[in-house]
Coordinates of C-alpha atoms and ligand atoms in Angstrom, one line a residue:
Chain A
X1 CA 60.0 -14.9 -34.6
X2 CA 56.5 -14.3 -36.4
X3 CA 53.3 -14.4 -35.0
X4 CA 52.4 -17.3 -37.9
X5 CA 54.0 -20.1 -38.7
X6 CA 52.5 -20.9 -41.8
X7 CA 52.3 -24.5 -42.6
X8 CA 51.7 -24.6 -45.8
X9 CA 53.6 -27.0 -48.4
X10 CA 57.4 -26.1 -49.5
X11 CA 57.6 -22.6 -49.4
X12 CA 59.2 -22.0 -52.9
X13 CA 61.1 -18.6 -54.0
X14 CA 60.4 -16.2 -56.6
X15 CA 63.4 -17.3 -57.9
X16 CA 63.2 -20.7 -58.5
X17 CA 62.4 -21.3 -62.0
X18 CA 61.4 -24.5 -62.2
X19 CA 57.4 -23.5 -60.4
X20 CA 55.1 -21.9 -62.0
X21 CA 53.8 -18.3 -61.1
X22 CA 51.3 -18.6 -58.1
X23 CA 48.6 -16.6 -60.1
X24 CA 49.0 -15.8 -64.0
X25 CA 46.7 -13.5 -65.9
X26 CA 46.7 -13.5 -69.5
X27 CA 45.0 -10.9 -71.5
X28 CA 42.1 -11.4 -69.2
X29 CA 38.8 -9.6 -70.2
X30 CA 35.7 -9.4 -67.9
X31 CA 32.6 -8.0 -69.0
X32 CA 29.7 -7.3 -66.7
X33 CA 26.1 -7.0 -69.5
X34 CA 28.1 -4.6 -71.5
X35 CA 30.5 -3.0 -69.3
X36 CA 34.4 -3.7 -69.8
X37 CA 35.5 -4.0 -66.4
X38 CA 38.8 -5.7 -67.4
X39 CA 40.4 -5.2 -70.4
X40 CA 43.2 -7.2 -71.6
X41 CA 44.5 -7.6 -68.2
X42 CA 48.0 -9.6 -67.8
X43 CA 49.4 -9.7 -64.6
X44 CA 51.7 -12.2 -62.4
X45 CA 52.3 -13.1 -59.0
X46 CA 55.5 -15.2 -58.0
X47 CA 56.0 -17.5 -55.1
X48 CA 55.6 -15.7 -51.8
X49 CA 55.2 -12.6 -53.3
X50 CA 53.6 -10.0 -51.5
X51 CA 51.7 -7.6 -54.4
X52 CA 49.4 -4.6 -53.3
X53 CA 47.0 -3.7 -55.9
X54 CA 45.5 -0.4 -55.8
X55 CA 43.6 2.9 -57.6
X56 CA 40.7 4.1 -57.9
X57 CA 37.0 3.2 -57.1
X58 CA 35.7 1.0 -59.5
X59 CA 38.6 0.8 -61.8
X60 CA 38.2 -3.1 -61.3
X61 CA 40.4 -4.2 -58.3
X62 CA 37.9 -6.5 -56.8
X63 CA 36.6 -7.7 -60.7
X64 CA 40.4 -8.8 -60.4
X65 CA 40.7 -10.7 -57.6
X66 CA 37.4 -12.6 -57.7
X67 CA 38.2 -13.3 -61.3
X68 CA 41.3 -15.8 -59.6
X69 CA 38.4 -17.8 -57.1
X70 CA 36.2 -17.6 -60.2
X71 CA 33.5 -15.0 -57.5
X72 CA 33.6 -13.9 -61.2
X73 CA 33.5 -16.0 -64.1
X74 CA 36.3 -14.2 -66.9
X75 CA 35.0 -13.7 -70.4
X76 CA 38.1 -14.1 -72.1
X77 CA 42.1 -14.9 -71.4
X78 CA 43.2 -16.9 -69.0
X79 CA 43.8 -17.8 -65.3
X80 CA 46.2 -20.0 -63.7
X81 CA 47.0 -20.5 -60.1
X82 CA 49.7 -22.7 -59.5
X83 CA 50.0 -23.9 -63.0
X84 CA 46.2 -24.9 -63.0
X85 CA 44.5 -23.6 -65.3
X86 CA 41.1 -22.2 -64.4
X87 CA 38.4 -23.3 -66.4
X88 CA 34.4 -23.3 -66.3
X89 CA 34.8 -26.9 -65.1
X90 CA 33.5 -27.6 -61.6
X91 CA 37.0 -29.6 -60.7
X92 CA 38.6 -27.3 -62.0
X93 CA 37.2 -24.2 -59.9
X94 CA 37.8 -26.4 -56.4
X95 CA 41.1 -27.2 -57.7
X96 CA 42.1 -23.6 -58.0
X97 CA 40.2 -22.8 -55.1
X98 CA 41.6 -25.6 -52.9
X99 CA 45.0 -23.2 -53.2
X100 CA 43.4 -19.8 -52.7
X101 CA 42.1 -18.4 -49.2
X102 CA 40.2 -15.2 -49.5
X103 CA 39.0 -12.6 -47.2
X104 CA 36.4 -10.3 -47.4
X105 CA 35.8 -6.3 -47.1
X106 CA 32.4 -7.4 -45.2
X107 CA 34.2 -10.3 -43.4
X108 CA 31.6 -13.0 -44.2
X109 CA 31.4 -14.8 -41.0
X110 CA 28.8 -17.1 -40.4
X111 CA 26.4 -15.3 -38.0
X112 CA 24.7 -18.3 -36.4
X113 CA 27.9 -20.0 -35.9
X114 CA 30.4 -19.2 -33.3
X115 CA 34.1 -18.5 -34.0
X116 CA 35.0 -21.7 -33.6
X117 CA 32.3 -23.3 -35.7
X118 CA 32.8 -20.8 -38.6
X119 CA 37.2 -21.9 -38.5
X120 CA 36.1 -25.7 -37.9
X121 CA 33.1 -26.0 -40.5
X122 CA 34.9 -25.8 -43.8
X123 CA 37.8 -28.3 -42.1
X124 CA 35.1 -31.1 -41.2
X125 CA 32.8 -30.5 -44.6
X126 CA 35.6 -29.9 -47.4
X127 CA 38.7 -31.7 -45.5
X128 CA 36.6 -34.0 -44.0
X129 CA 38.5 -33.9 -40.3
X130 CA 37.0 -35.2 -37.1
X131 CA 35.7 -32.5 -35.0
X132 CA 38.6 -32.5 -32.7
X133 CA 41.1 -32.8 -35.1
X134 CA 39.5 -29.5 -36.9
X135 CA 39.0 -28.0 -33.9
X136 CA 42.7 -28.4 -32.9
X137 CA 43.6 -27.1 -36.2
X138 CA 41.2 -23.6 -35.3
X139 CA 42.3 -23.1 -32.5
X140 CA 46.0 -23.2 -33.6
X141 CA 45.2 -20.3 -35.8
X142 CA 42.8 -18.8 -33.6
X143 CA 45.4 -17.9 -31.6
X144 CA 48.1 -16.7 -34.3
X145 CA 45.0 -13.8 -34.9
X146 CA 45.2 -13.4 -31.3
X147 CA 41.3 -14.2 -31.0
X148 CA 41.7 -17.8 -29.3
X149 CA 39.7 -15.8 -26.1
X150 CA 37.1 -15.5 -27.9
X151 CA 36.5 -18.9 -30.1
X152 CA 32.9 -19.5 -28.5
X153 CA 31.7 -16.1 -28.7
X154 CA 29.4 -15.2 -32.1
X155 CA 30.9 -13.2 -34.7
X156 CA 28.2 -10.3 -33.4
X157 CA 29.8 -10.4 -30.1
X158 CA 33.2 -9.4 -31.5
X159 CA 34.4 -5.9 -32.5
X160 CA 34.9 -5.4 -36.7
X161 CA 39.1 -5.9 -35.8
X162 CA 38.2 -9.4 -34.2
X163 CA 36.1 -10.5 -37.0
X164 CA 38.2 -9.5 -39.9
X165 CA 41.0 -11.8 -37.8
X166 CA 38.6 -14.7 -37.2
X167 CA 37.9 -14.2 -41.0
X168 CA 41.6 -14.6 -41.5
X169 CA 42.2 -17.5 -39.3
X170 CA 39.1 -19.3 -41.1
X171 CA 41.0 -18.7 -44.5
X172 CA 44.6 -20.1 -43.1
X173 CA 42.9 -22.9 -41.1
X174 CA 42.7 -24.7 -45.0
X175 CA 46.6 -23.9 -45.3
X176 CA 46.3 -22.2 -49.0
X177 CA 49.6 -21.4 -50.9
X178 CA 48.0 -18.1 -51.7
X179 CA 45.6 -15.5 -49.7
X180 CA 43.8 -12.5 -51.7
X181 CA 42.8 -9.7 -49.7
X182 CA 40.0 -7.6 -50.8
X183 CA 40.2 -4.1 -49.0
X184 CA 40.4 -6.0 -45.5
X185 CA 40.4 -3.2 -43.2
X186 CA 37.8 -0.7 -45.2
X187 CA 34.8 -1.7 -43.2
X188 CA 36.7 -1.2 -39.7
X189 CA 36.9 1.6 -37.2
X190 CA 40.5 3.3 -36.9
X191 CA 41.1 1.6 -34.2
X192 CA 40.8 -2.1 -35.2
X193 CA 42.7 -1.4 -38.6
X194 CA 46.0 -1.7 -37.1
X195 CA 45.3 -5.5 -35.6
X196 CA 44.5 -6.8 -38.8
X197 CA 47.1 -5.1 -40.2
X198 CA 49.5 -6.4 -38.0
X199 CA 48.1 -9.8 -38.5
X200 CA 48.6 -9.7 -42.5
X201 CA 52.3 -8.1 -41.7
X202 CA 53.1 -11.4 -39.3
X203 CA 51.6 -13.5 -42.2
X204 CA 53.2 -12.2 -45.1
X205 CA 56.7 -12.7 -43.6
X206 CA 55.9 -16.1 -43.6
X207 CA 56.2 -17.0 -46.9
X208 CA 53.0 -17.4 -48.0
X209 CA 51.9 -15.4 -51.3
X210 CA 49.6 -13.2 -50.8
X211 CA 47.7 -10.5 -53.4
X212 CA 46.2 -7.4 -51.0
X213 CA 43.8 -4.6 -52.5
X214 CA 44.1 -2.2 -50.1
X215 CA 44.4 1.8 -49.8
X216 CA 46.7 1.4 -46.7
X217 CA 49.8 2.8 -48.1
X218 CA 51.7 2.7 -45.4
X219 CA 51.2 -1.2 -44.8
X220 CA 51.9 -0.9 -48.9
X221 CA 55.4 0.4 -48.1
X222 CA 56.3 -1.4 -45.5
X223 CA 54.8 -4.6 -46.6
X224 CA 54.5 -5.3 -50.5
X225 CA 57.3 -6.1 -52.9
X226 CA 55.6 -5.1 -55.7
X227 CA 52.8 -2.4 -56.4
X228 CA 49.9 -2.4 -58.9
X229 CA 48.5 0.8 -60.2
X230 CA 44.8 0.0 -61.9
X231 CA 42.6 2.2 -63.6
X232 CA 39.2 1.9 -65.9
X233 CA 40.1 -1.9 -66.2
X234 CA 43.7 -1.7 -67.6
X235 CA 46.7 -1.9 -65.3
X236 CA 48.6 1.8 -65.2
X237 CA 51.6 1.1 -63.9
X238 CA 53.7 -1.8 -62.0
X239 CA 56.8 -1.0 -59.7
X240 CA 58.6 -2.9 -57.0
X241 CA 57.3 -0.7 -53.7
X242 CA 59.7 1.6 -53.2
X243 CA 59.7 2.7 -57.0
X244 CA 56.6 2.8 -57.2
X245 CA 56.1 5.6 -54.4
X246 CA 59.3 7.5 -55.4
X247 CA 59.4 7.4 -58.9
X248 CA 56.0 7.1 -60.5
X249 CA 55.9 6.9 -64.5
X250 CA 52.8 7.9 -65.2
X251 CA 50.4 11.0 -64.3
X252 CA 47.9 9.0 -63.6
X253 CA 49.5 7.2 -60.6
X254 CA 51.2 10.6 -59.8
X255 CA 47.8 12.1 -58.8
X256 CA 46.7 9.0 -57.2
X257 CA 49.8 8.9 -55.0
X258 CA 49.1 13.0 -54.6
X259 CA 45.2 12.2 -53.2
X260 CA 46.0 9.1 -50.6
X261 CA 49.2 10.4 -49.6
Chain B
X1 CA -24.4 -27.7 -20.1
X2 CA -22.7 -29.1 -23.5
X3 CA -23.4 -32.7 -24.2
X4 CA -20.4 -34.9 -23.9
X5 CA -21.4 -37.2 -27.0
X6 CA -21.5 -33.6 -28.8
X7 CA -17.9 -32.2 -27.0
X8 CA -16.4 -35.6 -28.3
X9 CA -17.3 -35.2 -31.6
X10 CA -15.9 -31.5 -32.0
X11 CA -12.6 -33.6 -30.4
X12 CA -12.4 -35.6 -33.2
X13 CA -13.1 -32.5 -35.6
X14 CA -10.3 -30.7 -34.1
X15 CA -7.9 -33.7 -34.9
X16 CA -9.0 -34.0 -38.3
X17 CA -8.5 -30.0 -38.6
X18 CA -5.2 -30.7 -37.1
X19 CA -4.3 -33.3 -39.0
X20 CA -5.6 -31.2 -42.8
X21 CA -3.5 -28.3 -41.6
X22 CA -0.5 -30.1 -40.9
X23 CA -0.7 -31.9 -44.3
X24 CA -1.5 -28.9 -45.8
X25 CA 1.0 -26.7 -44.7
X26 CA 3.9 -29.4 -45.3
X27 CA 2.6 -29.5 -48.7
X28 CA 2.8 -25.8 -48.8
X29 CA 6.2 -25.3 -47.6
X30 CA 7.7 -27.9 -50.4
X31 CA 5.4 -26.5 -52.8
X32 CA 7.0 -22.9 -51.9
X33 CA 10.5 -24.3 -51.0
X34 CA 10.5 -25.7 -54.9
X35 CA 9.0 -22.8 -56.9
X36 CA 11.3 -19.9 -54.5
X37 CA 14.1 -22.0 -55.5
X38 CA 13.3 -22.6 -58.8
X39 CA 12.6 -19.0 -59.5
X40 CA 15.8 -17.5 -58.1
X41 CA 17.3 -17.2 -61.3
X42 CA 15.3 -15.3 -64.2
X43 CA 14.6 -18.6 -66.4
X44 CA 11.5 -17.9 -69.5
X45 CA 9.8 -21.0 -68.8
X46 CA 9.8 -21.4 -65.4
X47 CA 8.5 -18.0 -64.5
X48 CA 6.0 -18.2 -66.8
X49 CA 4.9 -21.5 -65.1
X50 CA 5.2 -19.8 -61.6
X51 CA 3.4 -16.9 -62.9
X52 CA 0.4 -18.6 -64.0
X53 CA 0.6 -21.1 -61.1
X54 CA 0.3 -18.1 -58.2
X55 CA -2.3 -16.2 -60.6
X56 CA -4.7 -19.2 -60.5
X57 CA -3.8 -20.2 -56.7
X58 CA -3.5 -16.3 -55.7
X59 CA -6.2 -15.5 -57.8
X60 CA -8.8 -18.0 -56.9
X61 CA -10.9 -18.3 -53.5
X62 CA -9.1 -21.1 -51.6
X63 CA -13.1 -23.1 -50.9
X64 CA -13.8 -23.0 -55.0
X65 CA -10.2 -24.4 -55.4
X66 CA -11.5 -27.2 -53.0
X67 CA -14.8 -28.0 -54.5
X68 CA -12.6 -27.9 -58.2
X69 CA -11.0 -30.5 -56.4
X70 CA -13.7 -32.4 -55.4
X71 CA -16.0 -32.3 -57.9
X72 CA -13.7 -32.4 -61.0
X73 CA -10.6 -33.6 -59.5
X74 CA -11.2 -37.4 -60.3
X75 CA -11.7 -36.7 -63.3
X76 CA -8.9 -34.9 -64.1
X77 CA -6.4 -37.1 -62.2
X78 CA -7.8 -40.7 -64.3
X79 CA -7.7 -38.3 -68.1
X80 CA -4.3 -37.4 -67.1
X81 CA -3.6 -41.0 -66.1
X82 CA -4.8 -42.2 -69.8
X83 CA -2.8 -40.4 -70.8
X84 CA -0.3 -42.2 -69.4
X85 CA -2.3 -45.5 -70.3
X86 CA -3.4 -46.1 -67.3
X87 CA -7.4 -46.8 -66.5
X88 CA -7.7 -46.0 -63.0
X89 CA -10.4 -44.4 -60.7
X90 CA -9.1 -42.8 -58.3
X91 CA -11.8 -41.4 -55.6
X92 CA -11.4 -38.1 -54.1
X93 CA -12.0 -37.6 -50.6
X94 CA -12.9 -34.5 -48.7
X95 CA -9.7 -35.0 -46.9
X96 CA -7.5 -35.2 -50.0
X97 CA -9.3 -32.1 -51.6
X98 CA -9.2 -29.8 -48.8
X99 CA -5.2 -30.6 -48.2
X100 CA -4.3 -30.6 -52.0
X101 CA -6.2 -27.2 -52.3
X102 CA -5.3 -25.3 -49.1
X103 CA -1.4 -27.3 -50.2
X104 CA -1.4 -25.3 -53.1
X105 CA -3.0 -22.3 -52.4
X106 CA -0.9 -21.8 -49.6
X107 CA 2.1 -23.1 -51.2
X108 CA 2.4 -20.0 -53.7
X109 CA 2.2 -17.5 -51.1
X110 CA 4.8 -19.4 -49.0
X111 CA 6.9 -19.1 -52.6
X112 CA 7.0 -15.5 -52.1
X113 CA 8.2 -15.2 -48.9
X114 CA 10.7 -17.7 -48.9
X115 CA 11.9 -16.4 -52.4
X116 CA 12.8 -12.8 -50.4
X117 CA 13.9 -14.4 -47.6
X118 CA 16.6 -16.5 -49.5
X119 CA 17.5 -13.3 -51.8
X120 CA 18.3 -11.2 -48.2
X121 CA 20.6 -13.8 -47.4
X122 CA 24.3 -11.6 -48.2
X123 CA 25.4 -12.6 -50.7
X124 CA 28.6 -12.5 -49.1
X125 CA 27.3 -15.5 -47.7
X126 CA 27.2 -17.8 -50.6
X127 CA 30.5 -16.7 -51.4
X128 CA 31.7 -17.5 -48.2
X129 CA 30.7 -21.0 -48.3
X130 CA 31.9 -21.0 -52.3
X131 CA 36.0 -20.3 -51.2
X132 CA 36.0 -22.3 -48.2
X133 CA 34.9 -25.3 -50.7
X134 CA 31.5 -26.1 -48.9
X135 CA 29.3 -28.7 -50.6
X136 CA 26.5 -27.2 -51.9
X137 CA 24.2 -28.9 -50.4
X138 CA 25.8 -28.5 -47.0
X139 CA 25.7 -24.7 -48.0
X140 CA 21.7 -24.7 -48.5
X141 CA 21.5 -26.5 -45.5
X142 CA 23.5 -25.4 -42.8
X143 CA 24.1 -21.7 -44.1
X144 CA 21.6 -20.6 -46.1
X145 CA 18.6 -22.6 -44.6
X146 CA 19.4 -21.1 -41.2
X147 CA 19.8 -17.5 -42.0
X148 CA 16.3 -17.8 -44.2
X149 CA 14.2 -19.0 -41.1
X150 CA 15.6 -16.2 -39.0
X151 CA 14.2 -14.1 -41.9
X152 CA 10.9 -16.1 -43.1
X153 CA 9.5 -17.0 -39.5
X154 CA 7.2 -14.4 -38.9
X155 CA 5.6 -14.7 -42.4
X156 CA 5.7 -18.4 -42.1
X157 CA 3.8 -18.3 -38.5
X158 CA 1.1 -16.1 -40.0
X159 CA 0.8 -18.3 -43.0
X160 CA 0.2 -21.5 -40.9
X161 CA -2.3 -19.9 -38.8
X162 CA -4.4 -18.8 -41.8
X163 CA -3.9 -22.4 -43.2
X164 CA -5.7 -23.4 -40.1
X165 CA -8.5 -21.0 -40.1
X166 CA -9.1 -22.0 -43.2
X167 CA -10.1 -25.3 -42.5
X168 CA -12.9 -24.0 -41.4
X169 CA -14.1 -22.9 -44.4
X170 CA -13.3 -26.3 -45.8
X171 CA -16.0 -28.3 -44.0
X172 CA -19.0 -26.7 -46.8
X173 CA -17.1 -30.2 -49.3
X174 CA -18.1 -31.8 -46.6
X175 CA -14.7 -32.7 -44.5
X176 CA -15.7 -34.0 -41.2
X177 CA -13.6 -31.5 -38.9
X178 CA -14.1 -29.2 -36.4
X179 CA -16.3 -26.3 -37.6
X180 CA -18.9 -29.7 -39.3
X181 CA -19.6 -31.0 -35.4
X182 CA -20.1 -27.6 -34.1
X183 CA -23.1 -27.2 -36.6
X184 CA -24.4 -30.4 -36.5
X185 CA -24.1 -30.6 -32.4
X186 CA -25.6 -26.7 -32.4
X187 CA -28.5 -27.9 -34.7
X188 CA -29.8 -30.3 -33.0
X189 CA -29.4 -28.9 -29.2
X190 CA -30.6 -25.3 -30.4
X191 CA -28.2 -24.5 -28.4
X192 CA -25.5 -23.0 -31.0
X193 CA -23.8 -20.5 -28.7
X194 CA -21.8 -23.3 -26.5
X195 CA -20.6 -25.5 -29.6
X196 CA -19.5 -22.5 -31.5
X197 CA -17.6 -21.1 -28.3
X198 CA -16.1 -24.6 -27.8
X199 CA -14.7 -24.4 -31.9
X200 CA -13.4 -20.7 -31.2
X201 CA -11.9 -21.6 -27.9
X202 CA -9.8 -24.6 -30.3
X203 CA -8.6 -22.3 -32.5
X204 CA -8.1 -19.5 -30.1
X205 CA -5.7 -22.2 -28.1
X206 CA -3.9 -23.6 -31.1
X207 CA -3.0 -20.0 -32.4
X208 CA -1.8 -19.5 -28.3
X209 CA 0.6 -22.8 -28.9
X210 CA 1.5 -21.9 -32.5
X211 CA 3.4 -18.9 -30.9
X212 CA 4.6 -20.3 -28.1
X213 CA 6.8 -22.7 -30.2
X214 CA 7.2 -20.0 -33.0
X215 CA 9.3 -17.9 -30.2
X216 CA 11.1 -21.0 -29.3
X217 CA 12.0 -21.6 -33.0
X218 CA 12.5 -17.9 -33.5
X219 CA 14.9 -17.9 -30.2
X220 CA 17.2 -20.5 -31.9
X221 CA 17.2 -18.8 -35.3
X222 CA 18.4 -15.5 -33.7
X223 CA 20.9 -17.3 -31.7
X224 CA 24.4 -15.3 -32.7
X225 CA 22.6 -11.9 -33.6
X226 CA 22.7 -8.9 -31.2
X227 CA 19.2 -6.9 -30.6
X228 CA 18.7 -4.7 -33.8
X229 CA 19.0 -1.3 -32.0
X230 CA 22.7 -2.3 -30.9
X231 CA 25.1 -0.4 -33.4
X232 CA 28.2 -1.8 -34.7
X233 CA 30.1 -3.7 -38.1
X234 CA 28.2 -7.1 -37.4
X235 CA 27.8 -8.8 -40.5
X236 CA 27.0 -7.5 -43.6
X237 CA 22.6 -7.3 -43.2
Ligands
ATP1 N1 28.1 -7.5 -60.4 C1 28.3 -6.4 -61.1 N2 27.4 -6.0 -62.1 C2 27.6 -4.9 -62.8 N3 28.6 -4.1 -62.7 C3 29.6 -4.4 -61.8 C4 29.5 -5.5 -61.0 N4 30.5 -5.6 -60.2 C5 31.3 -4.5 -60.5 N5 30.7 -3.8 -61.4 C6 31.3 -2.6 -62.1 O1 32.6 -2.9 -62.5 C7 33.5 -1.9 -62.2 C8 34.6 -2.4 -61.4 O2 34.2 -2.8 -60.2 P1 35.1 -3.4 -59.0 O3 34.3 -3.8 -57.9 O4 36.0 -4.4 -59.6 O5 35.9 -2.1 -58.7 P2 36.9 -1.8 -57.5 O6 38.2 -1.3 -58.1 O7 37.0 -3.0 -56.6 O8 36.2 -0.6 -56.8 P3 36.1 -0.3 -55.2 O9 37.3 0.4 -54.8 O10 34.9 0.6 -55.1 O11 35.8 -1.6 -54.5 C9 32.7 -0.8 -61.5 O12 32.4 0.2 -62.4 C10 31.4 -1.5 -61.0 O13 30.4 -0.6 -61.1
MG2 MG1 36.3 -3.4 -54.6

């Protein structure tokens, strides 16, 4: 059994044909003043597909994800999540959003909020629960990161390990179809990496699609479907996991591969 | 021995001090709340606005902004109101003069600080708030708002006890407070050195009780963060 039940609606296969992808890029361009940070980027995501996307610093991963929560507003191209198409429109941007949970190199907690309050606040102001109706949903998930002990503790009070889980838990407590990981365990000690990786291992055998930049290879191997291989704004090379670390196309990936390996 | 006619009067002094500060500084903080927020984002028009606003306010002795006030301020208010087609007197008072000036003085220096304050939130923060689908307003408020006191409360403590002091100043238009008994009760008992001592020891106390509840308030602010010299991942500062 998994750690996470994950309760969000229907979970749908990559197979069946008749939902859209969970995120579709098309030819997506992001400038930043006069930087290309994106160029002509196209790139899917099916149902409960588990993608790692990795390379380089600065070749754009994070421009990427924060492009699909509009954190970033694309120049050009389009982004659906779901079928919805993101537009500038603000109904637009919850709608997406409303389906996306996001978690954060830096975590992001509240800091003059305890754990509880920071997985219960969104729950009573978006959702609009009671306070003990959110507060039985936080506690649910507080205790799927294995962090329930802690749930009237600040975020301060809690190693990096037990934040980035709270973080987690606060991002599953709105039950979104699709969580986007951006470099999750970069900011931790080596000790607390392997919780949270645990904790994203548990979750992504529940069904839930979920889109991870990460330089973890290992959790890469042992987690992902698919790999994605970006450079300078463009994407290199695409390869379901275990291709992608055996037989890499290009040189490019090759000395990537060489260097975190 | 001071008289107690005299000690009575400087009572009454010290609450209309209290009562300009108070107005004053309130005035301040929305005049600084607006302009910090309204100068966030790098707009033409607005910064020149704020520019010329804190060079005149900044620039200018807070007592000649008073008696500008004063003097010409009823004037300006009923041509402004002509404008509008309206043909109204409206008086000035001492009281209105000193809180509008020291309001607005004030107010651009408060701008400042809560401007930096707001731009060391992380941004992390606001984006936070943005994916879990917060209101915005409930974002400002219960997010943002918090985590800029932590970070504006010193400044803002100083600020209110300068407000304060000024009044003093503010008595020479003629504002019945505080410093105005202590002359008039020292002139006419020759007998300056009590009456003076009496106004310090006011000012002395309120500045005493002004950080008393400024730890209180700072105590709740800082509720959540561990002492600086700790080490460890906390939150992105
Ligand atoms: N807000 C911004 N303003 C200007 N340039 C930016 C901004 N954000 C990112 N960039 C630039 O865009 C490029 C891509 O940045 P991005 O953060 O997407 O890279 P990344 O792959 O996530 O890198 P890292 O592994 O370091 O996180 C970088 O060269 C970066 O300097
Ligand atoms: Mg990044």
């Amino acid at each position: 059994m998994n750690a996470i039940a994950h309760v969000s609606p229907v979970v749908a296969t990559s197979a069946d044909p008749a939902l859209p992808p969970a995120i579709s890029l098309r030819k997506l361009n992001k400038y930043y003043g006069a930087f290309h940070a994106l160029r002509d980027v196209d790139f899917e995501v099916a149902n409960s597909e588990i993608v790692v996307l990795c390379g380089p610093s600065g070749s754009g991963k994070s421009s990427l994800i924060r492009c699909i929560n509009h954190l970033e507003q694309h120049d050009s191209g389009t982004v659906h999540v779901n079928g919805m198409e993101l537009t500038r429109k603000a109904a637009d941007v919850a709608r997406v959003r409303r389906q996306l949970g996001m978690v954060f190199q830096g975590f992001n907690l509240f800091p003059h909020m305890t754990v509880l309050a920071n997985c219960t606040f969104a729950l009573r102001l978006a959702l609009h629960m009671t306070t003990p109706q959110a507060e039985g949903v936080a506690r649910e998930y507080l205790a799927k990161v294995n962090v329930l002990d802690q749930a009237e503790k600040f975020p301060a009070e809690l190693s990096g390990g037990q934040q980035q889980r709270v973080a987690i838990a606060r991002a599953l407590c709105l039950q979104p179809s699709v969580m986007l990981f951006d470099e999750p365990t970069s900011a931790l000690d080596p000790e607390s990496v392997g919780s949270v990786l645990r904790i994203m291992e548990d979750l992504a055998a529940t069904g839930i699609t979920m889109v991870c930049v990460t330089h973890e290879m290992g959790f890469a191997r042992r987690v992902a479907h698919r790999c994605v291989f970006m450079e300078k704004g463009e994407i290199v090379e695409q390869a379901p996991t275990d291709q992608f670390f055996r037989k890499p196309t290009s040189s490019r990936l090759q000395r990537f591969l060489k260097q975190v390996l | 021995m001071p008289l107690m006619g005299f000690v009575q009067q400087i009572g009454t002094g010290a609450l209309v001090t209290i009562q300009v500060a108070v107005l004053a500084y309130l005035l301040a903080l929305l005049i600084g709340t607006l302009f910090a927020l309204a100068t966030l984002k790098r707009r033409l028009v607005v910064n020149i606005a704020w520019q010329t606003y804190a060079s005149i306010f900044t620039g200018v002795p807070s007592l000649l902004v008073a008696f500008l006030f004063y003097y010409a301020g009823s004037g300006i208010i009923s041509s402004v109101l002509s404008l509008a087609g309206l043909n109204v007197t409206i008086d000035i008072s001492p009281f209105m003069a000193a809180v509008a000036a020291l309001g607005m003085v004030y107010g651009a220096y408060l701008a400042d600080l809560i401007r930096s304050a707001i731009q060391n939130v992380p941004p992390g923060q606001f984006e936070a708030t943005k994916v879990l689908l917060i209101p915005r307003p409930a974002a400002w408020v219960l997010v943002i708002l918090p985590q800029v006191l932590r970070l504006a409360l010193p400044g803002m403590t100083n600020m209110w006890i300068v407000v304060l002091k000024d009044t003093a100043l503010i008595s020479l238009i003629g504002l019945k407070e505080i410093m105005a008994y202590a002359k008039l009760a020292s002139g006419v008992t020759k007998e300056p050195f009590i009456y003076y001592l009496l106004a310090s020891a006011f000012f002395l106390g309120m500045t005493a009780l002004t950080y008393f509840v400024s730890q209180r308030i700072e105590q709740w602010t800082r509720r959540g963060y561990r002492p600086v010299a700790v080490k460890g991942p906390a939150h992105a500062l």
